XYZ file of C-alpha atoms in Angstrom:
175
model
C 123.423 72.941 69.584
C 126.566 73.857 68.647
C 128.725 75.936 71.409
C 128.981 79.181 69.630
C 127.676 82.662 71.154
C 125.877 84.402 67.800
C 125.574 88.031 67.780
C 123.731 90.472 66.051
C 124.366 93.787 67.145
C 123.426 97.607 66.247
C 124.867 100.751 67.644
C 123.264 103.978 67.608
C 125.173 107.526 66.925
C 123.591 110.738 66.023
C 123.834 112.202 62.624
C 125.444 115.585 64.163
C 128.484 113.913 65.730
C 129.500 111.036 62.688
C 131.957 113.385 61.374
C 133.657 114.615 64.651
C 133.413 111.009 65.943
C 134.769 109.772 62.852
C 138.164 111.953 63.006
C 138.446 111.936 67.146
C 138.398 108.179 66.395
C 140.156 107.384 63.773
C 137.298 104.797 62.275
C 134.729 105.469 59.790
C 131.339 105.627 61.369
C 129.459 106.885 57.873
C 130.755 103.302 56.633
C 129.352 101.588 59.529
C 126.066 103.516 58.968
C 126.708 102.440 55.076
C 126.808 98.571 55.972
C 123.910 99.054 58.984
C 125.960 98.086 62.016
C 125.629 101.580 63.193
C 122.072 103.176 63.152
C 122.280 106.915 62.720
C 119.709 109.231 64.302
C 118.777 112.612 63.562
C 119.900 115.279 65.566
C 122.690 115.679 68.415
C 121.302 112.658 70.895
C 119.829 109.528 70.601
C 116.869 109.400 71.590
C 114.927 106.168 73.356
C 112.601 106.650 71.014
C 115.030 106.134 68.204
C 116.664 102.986 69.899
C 112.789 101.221 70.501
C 111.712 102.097 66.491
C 114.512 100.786 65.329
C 114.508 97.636 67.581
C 110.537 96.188 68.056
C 110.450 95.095 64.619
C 112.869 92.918 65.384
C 111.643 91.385 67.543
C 109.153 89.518 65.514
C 111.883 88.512 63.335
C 114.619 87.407 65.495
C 112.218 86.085 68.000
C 113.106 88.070 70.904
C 112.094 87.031 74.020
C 114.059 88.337 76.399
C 116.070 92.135 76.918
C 118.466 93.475 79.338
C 119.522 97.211 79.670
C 121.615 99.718 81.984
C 119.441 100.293 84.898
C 120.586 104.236 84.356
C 118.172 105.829 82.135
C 116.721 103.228 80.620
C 112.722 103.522 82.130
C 111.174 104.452 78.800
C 112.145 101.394 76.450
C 111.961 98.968 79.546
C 108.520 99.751 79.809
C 108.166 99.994 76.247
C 109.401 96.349 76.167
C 107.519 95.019 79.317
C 104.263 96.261 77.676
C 105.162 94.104 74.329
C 105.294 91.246 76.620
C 109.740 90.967 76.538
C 110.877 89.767 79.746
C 113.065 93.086 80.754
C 116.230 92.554 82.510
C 117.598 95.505 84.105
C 121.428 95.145 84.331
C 123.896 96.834 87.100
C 126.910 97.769 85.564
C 128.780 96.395 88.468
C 132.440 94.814 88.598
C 130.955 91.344 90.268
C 128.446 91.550 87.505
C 130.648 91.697 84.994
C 133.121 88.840 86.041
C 131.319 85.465 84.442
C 130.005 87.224 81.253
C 133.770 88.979 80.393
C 135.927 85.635 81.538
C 133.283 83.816 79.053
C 133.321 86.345 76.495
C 137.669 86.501 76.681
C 137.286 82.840 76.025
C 134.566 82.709 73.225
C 136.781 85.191 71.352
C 140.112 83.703 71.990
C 138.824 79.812 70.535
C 136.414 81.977 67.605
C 133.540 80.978 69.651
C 131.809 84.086 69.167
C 130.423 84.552 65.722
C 128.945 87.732 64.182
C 128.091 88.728 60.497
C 130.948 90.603 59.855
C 130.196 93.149 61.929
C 133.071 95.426 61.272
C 132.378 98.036 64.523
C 131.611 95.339 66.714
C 135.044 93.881 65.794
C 136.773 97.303 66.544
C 135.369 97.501 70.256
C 136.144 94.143 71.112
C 139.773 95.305 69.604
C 139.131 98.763 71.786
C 138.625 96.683 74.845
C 141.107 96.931 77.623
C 139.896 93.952 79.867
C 140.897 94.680 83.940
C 141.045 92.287 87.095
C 140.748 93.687 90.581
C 142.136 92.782 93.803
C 139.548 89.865 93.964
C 140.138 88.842 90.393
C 136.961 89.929 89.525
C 137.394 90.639 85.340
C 135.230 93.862 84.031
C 135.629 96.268 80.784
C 137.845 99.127 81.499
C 136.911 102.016 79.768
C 139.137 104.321 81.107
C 141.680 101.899 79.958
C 140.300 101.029 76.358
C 141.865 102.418 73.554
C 138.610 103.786 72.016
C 134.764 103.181 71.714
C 133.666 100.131 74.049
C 130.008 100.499 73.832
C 129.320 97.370 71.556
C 131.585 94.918 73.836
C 129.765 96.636 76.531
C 126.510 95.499 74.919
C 127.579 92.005 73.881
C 129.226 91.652 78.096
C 125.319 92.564 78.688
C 123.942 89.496 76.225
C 126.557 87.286 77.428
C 125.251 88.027 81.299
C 121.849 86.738 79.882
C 123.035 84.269 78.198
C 125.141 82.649 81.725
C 122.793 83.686 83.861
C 121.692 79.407 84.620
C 118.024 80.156 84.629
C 117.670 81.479 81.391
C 120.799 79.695 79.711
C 118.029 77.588 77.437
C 116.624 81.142 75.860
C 118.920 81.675 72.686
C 116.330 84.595 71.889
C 118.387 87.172 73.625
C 119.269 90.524 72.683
């Protein structure tokens, strides 16, 4: 195999907040929903509901084996996925956990290592992303920091964790 990171990545936004989102932002969300990079739900909240409808039929198709999420929150679609047989990876959003999968992620896209399908929003939050180092030179996502909307480098810092984690490095089924 080749040493490229693929993504395929889908953000979520509710319908009631494109608009508002779109100006605050400066960045055309309806587009996004246009090109399906961002998935828009009805209403003023996603729901987990709406993220796991959207997301099991994929996994048939991109053969998804494995999932990690935000331990805050998340106990509806991890047992959603546990019960569809997905290894379920709950995630601390911790500095020290963020270290490996950020350095390797800062390198991937520095040498075009990562590779996505022209994901247009994912490519504005990796340009959003202000990247910090603490006292230990631990690296981590600095939202407070960031320019904008992180939440898709944020997700992609989450598959790359997967992905470097050495005992399940061989599963390219990640999402």
């Amino acid at each position: 195999k080749d040493d490229v990171f693929r993504v395929k990545n889908w953000c979520f936004k509710p319908t009631q907040v494109i608009t508002e989102h779109s100006q605050r932002d400066n960045f055309d969300y309806a587009n996004e929903v246009h090109r399906g990079n961002l998935i828009a739900v009805p209403g003023g909240i996603v729901q987990q509901k709406d993220i796991t409808s959207f997301l099991t039929p994929k996994i048939e198709k991109y053969h998804i084996s494995q999932i990690g999420f935000d331990r805050f929150n998340a106990g509806y679609i991890m047992q959603e996925y546990s019960d569809l047989g997905l290894t379920v990876v709950p995630i601390s959003q911790s500095v020290i956990n963020y270290t490996i999968p950020t350095k390797t992620l800062l390198e991937y896209v520095i040498t075009g290592k990562i590779k996505h399908d022209g994901n247009s929003l994912q490519r504005q939050c990796i340009a959003n992303t202000v990247v910090a180092m603490d006292k230990n030179e631990n690296f981590y996502p600095d939202k407070a920091k960031s320019t904008g909307r992180i939440d898709a480098t944020i997700s992609l810092i989450m598959a790359m964790m997967l992905a470097t984690n050495p005992q399940d490095v061989n599963d390219p089924n990640l999402i």
